[in-house]
CSV table of C-alpha atoms and ligand atoms in Angstrom, one decimal:
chain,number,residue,atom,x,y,z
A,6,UNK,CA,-111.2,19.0,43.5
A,7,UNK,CA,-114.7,17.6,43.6
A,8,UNK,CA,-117.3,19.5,41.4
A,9,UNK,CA,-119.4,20.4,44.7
A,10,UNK,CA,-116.4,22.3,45.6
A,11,UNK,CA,-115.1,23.9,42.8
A,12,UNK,CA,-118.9,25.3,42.4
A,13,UNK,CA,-118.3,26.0,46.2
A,14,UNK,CA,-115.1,28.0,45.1
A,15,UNK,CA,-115.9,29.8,41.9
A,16,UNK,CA,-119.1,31.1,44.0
A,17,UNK,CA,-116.8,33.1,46.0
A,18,UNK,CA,-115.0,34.3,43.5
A,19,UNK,CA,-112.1,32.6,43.0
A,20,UNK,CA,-110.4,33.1,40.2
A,21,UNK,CA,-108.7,29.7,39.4
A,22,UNK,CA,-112.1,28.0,39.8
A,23,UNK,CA,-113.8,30.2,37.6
A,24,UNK,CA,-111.1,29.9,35.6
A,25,UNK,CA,-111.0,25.9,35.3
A,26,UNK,CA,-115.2,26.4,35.3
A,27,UNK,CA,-114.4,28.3,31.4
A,28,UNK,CA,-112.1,25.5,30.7
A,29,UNK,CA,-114.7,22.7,31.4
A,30,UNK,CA,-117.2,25.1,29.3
A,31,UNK,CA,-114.8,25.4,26.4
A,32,UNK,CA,-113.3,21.6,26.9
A,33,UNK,CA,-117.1,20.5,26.7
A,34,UNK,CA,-117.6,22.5,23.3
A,35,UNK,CA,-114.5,21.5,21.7
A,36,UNK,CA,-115.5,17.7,22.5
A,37,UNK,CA,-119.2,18.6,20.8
A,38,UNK,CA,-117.3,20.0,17.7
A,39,UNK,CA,-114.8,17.1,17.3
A,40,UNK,CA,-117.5,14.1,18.0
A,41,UNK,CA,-120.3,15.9,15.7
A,42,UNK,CA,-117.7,15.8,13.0
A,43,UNK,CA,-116.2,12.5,13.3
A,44,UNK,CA,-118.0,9.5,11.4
A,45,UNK,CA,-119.9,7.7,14.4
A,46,UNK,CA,-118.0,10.2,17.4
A,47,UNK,CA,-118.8,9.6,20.9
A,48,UNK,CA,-121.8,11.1,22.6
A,49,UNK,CA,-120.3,14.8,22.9
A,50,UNK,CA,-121.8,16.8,25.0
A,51,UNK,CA,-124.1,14.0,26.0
A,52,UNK,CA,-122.0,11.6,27.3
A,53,UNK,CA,-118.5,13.1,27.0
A,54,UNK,CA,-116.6,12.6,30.7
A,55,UNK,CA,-115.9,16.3,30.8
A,56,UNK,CA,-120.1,17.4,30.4
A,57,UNK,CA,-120.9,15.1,33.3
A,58,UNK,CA,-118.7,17.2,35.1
A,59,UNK,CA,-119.8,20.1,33.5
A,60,UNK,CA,-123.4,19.3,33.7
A,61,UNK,CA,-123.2,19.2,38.2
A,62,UNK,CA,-121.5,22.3,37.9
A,63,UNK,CA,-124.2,23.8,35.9
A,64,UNK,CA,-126.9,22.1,38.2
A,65,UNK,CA,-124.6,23.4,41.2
A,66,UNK,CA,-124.7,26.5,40.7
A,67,UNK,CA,-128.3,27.1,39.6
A,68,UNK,CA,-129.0,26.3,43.1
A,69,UNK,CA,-126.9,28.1,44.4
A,70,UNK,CA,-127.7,31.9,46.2
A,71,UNK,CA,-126.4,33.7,43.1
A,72,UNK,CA,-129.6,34.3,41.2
A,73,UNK,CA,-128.7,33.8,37.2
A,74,UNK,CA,-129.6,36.8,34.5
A,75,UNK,CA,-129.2,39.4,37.3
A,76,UNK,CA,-125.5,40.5,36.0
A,77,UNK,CA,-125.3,43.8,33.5
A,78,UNK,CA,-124.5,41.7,29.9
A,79,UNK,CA,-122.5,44.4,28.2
A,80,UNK,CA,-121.7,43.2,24.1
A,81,UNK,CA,-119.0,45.4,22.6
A,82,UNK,CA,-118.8,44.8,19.1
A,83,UNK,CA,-117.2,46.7,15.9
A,84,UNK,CA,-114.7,45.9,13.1
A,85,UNK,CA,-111.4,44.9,13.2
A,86,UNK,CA,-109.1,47.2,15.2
A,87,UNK,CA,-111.7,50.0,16.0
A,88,UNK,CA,-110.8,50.0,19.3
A,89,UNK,CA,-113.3,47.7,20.9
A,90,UNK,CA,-110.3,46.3,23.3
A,91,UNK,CA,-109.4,49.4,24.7
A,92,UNK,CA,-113.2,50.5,25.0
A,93,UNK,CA,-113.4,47.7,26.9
A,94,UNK,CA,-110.3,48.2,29.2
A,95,UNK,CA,-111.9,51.9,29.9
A,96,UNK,CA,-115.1,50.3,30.9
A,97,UNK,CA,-113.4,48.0,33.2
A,98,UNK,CA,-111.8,51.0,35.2
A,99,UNK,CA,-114.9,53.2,34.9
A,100,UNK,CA,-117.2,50.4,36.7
A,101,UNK,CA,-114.0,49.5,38.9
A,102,UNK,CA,-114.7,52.9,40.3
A,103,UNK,CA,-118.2,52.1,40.9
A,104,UNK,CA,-116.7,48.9,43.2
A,105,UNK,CA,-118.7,46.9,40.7
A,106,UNK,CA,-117.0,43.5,40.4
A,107,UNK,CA,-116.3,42.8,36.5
A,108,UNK,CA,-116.0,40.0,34.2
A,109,UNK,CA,-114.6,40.0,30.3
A,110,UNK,CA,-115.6,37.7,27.8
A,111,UNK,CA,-113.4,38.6,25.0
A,112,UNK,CA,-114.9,36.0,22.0
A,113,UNK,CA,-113.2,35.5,18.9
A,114,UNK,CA,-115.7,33.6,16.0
A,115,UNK,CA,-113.0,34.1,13.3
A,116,UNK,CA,-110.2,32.2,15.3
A,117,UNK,CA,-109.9,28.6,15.4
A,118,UNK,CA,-107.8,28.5,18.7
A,119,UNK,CA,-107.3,30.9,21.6
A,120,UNK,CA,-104.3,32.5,22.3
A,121,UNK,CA,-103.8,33.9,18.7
A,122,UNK,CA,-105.4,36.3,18.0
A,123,UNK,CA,-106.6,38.0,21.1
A,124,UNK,CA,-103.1,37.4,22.6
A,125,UNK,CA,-102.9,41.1,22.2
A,126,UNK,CA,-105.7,41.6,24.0
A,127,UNK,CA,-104.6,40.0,26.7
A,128,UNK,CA,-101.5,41.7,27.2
A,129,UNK,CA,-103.7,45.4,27.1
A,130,UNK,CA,-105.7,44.4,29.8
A,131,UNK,CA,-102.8,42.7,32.2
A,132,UNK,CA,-103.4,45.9,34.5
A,133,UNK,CA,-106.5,44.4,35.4
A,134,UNK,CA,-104.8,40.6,36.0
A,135,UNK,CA,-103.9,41.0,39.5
A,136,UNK,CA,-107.4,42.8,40.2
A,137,UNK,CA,-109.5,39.9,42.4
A,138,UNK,CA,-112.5,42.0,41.2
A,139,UNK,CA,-111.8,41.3,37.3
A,140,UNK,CA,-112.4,38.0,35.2
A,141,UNK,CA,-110.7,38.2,32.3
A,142,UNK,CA,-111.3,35.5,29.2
A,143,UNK,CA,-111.1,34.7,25.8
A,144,UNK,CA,-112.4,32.2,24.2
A,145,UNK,CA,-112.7,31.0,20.6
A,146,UNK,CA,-115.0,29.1,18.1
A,147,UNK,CA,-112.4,26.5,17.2
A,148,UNK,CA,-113.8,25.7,14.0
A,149,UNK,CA,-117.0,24.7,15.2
A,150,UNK,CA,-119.9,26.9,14.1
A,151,UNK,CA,-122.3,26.0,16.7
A,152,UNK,CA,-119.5,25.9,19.6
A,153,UNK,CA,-119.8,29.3,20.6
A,154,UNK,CA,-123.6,29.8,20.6
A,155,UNK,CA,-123.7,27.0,23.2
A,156,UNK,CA,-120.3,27.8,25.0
A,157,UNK,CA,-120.7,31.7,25.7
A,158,UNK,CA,-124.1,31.8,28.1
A,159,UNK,CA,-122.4,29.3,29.7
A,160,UNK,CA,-119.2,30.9,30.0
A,161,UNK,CA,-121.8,34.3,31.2
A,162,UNK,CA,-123.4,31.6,33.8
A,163,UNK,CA,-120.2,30.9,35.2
A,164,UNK,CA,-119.4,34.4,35.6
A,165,UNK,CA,-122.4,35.7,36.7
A,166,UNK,CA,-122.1,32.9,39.7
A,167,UNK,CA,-118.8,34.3,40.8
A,168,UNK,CA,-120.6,37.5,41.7
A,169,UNK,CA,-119.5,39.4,38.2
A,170,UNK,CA,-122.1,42.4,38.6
A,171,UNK,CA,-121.2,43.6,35.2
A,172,UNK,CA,-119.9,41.4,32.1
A,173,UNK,CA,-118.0,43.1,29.2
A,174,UNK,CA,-118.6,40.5,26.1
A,175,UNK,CA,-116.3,41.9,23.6
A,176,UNK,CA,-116.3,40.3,19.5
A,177,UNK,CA,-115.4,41.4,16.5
A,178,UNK,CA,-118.2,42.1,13.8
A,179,UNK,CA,-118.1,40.0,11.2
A,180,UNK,CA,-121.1,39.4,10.0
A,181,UNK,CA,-124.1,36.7,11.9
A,182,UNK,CA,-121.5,36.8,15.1
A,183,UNK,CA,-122.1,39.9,16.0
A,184,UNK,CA,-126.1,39.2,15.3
A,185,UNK,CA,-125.5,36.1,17.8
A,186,UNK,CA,-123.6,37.9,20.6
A,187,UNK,CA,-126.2,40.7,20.4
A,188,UNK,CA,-128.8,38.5,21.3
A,189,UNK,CA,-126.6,37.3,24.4
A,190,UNK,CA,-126.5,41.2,25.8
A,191,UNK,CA,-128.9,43.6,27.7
A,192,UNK,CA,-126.9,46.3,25.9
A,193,UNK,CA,-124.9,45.8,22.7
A,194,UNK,CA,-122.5,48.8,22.0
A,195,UNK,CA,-121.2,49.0,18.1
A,196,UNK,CA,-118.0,51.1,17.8
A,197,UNK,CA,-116.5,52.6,14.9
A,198,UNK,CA,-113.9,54.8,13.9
A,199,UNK,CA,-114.0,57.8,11.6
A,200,UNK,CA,-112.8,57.8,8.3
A,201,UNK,CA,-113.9,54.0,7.5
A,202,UNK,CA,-116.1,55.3,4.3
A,203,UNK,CA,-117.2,52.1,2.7
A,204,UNK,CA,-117.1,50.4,6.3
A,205,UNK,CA,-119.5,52.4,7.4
A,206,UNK,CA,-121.8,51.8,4.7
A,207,UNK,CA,-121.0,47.8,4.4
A,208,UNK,CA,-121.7,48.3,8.5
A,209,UNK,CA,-125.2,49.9,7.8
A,210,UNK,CA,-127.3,47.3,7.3
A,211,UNK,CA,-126.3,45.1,10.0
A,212,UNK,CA,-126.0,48.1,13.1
A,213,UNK,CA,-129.5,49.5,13.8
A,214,UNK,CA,-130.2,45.5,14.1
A,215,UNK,CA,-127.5,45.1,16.9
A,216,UNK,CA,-127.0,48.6,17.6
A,217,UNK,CA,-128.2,50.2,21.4
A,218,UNK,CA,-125.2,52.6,21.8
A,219,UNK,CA,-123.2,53.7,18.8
A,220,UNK,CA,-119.5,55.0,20.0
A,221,UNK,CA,-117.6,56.8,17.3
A,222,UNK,CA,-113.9,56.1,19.2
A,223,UNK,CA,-110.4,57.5,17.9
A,224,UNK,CA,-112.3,61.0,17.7
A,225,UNK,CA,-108.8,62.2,17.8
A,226,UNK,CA,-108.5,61.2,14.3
A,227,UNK,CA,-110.3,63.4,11.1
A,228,UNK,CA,-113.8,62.7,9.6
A,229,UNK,CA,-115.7,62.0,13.3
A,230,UNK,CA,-118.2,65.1,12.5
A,231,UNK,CA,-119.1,63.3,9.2
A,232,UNK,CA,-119.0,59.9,10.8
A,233,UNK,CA,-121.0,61.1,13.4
A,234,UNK,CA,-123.6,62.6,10.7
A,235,UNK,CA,-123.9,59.9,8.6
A,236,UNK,CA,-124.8,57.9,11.6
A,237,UNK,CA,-127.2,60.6,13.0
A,238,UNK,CA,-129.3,60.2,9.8
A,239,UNK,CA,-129.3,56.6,10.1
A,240,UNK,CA,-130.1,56.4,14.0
A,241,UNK,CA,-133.3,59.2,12.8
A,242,UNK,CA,-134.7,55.8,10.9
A,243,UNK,CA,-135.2,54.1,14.2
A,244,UNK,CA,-138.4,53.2,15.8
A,245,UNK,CA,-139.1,55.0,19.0
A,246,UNK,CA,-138.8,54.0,21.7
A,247,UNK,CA,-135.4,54.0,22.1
A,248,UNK,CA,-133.1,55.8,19.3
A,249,UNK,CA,-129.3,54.4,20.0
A,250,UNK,CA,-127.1,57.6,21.1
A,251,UNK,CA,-124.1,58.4,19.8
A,252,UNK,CA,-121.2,59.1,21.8
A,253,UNK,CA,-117.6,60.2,20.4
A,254,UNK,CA,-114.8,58.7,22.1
A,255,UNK,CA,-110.5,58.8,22.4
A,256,UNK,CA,-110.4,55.4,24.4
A,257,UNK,CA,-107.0,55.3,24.3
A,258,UNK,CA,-106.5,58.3,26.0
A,259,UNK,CA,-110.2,57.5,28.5
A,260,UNK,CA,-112.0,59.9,27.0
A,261,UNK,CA,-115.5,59.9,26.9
A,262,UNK,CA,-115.9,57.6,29.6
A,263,UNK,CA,-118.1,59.3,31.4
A,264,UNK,CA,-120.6,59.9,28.7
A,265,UNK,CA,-120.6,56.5,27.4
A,266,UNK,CA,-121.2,55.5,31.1
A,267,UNK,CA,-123.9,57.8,31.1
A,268,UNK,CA,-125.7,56.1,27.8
A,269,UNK,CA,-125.3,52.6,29.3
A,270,UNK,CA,-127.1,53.6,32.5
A,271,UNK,CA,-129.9,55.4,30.4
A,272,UNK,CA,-130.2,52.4,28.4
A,273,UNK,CA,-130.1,50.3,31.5
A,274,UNK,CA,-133.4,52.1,32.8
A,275,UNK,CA,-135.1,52.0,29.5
A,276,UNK,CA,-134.6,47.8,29.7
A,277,UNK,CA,-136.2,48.0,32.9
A,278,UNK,CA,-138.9,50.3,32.6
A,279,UNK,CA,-140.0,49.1,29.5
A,280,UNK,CA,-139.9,45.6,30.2
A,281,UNK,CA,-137.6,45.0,27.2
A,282,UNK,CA,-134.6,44.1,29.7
A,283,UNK,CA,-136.9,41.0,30.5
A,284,UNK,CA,-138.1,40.5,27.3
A,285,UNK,CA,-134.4,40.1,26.2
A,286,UNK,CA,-133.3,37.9,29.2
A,287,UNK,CA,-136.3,35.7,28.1
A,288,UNK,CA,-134.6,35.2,24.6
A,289,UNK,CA,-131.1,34.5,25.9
A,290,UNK,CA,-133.0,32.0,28.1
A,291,UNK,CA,-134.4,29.9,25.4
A,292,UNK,CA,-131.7,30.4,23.2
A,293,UNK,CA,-129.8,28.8,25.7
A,294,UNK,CA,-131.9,25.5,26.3
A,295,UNK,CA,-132.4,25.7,22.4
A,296,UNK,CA,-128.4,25.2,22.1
A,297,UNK,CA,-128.0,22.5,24.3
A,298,UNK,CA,-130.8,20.5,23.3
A,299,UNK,CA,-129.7,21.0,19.9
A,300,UNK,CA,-125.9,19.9,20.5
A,301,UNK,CA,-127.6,16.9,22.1
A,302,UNK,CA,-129.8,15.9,19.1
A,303,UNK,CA,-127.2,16.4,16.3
A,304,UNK,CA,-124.2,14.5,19.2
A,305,UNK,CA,-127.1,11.6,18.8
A,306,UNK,CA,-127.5,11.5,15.3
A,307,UNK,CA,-123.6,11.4,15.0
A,308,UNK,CA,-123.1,8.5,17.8
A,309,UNK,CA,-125.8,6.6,18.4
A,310,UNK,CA,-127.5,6.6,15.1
A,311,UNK,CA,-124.3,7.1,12.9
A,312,UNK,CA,-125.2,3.4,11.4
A,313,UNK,CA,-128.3,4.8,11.2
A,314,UNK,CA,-127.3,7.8,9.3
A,315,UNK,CA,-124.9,6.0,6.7
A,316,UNK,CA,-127.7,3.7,5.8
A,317,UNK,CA,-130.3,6.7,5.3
A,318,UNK,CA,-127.9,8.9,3.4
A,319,UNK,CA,-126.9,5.1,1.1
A,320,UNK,CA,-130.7,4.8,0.9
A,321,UNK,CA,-131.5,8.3,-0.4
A,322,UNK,CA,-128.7,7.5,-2.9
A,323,UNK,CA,-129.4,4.3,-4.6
A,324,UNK,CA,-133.0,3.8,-3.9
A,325,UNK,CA,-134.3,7.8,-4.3
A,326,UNK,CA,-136.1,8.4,-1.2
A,327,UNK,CA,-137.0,12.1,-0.3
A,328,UNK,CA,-135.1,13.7,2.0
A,329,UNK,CA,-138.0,14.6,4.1
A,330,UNK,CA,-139.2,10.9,4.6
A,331,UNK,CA,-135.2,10.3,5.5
A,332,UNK,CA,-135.2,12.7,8.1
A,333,UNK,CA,-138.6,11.3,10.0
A,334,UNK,CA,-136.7,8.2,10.2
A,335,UNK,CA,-133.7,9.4,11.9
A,336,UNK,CA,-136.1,11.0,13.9
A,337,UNK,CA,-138.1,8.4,14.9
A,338,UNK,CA,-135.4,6.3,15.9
A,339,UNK,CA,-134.4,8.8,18.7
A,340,UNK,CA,-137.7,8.0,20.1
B,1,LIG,N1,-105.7,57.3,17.8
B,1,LIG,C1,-106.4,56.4,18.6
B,1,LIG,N2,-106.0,55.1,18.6
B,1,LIG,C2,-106.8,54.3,19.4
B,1,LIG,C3,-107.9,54.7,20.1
B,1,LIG,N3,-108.4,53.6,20.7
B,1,LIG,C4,-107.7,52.6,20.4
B,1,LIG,N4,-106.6,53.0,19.6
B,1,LIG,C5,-105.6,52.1,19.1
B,1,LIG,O1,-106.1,51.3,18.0
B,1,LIG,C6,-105.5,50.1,18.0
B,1,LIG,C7,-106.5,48.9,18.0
B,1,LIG,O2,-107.1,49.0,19.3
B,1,LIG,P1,-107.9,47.7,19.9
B,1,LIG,O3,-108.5,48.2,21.2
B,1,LIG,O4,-106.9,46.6,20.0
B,1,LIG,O5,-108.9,47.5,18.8
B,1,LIG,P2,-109.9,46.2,18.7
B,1,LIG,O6,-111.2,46.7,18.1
B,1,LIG,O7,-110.0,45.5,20.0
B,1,LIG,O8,-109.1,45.3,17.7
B,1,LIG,P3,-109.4,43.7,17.3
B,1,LIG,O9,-109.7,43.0,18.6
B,1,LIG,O10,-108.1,43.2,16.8
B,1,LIG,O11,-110.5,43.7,16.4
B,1,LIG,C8,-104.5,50.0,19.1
B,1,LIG,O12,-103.2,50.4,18.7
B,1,LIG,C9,-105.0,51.1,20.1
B,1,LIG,O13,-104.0,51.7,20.9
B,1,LIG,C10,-108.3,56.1,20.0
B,1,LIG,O14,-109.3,56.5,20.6
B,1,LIG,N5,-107.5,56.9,19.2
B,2,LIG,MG1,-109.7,43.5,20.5
């Protein structure tokens, strides 16, 4: 298939070109991570066969009618096993009942290759896998660092082409992802679950950063009045204009739905009346061209000036040049 027409195809919707479109994304990344590494690697995402392709596709489908940063960006984050899957999975079905068509982005920084660890995942949202309305994907860091800051807005292009009106980005916190992915949504959701005690205050720090929603899930479960206090007093700290709610939720059994629908769409109002929704799409925007340009520097330095490299870091060594001096070389070479 040529790449006019499998951006042809993944425009309508279909979900084996959107599918191989997240491939080509994740392919292209995996191919950055591998040549950056390797002493004198190709070009990566420069030159690599797979980001020509990639790189029509992209240019494809910005002209295309599909207008890009219109879809809801949704970022579920949380730790480990709070539920954030099954939030998910809830959300799917509650904007499924909208007739909202829906894409997942379920991304996994800690993994080095899909399929492990969000296998699970998978298999809790197969009710949705013969839904034409639902993208479902994972997708991984592989090792590489840097991957998944360029990979996912692609990935959330790609979607967002295929008509996705909403996109569930689901991660687990640990630490500057969860930063990262925030930055990617209109709305990031943290969840927790009662009873975490030092979670919750090792969480602290990092949620009023991330945090527009707070969901308290497994509220079947002891110690969600005192969760839900001790996050009341930290959520009081917040600046005004917008103080993240809190909703309680048993996601496992859809409850709560409702109300945590209800928060998103207040949230969703506040981006647009305030002008923060723009303000945010602005950021994802530049971090976006700020990834890409980057992968293509550092591909350079590792390809093309690899010789280059050696003898800077040999010179730096034996002869005691500064570092600083070293590094307007390199530069200057790219010119
Ligand atoms: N009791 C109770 N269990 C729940 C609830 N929500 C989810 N679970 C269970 O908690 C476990 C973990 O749920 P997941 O949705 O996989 O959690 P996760 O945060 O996606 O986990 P990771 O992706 O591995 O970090 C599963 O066994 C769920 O069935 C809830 O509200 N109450
Ligand atoms: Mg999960």
């Amino acid at each position: 298939m040529d790449v006019r027409e499998l951006a042809a195809q993944a425009r309508l919707g279909r979900p084996r070109a959107v599918a191989r479109l997240i491939s080509l994304v994740e392919n292209a990344a995996e191919n950055m991570a591998g040549n950056a590494a390797g002493p004198g690697g190709g070009g990566g995402v420069e030159t690599g066969g797979t980001n020509h392709v990639l790189r029509e596709v992209m240019a494809d489908l910005a002209t295309g009618a599909a207008r890009p940063y219109t879809a809801r960006v949704i970022g579920l984050t949380g730790a480990p096993g709070v539920g954030k899957s099954t939030s998910t999975g809830m959300l799917i079905r509650a904007f499924r009942r909208r007739g909202s068509r829906v894409g997942v982005l379920a991304v996994d920084p800690s993994s080095p290759f899909t399929g492990g660890a969000l296998l699970g995942d998978r298999v809790r949202m197969q009710e949705h896998a013969t839904d034409p309305e639902v993208f479902i994907r994972s997708m991984s860091s592989r090792g590489h660092l840097g991957g998944l800051a360029w990979a996912t807005p692609q990935a959330l292009r790609v979607l967002e082409a295929a008509g996705c009106e909403v996109i569930l980005v689901e991660t687990v916190g640990v630490g500057q992802a969860e930063v990262d992915i925030a930055r990617l949504a209109d709305t990031t959701v943290v969840i927790l679950a009662p009873g975490m005690g030092d979670g919750v205050q090792a969480a602290k720090a990092g949620i009023l950063e991330v945090a527009d929603v707070l969901v308290v899930n497994k509220a079947d479960r002891d110690g969600v009045q005192s969760t839900v206090r001790e996050l009341r007093n930290m959520t009081g700290l917040a600046e005004p204009p917008w103080r993240p709610p809190i909703v309680t939720t048993v996601a496992s059994r859809e409850e709560g739905a409702d109300d945590l629908m209800a928060v998103l769409d207040k949230h969703q109002a506040y981006l647009e009346e305030s002008g923060e929704g723009r303000r945010r799409r602005l950021a994802r925007a530049r971090d976006e061209i700020e990834a890409i340009a980057v992968a293509r520097l550092r591909s350079r330095f590792a390809g093309l000036h690899g010789d280059r490299l050696d003898a800077l870091a040999a010179r730096l060594l034996d002869a005691g040049t500064d570092p600083y001096t070293a590094a307007d070389d390199l530069i200057a070479a790219l010119r």
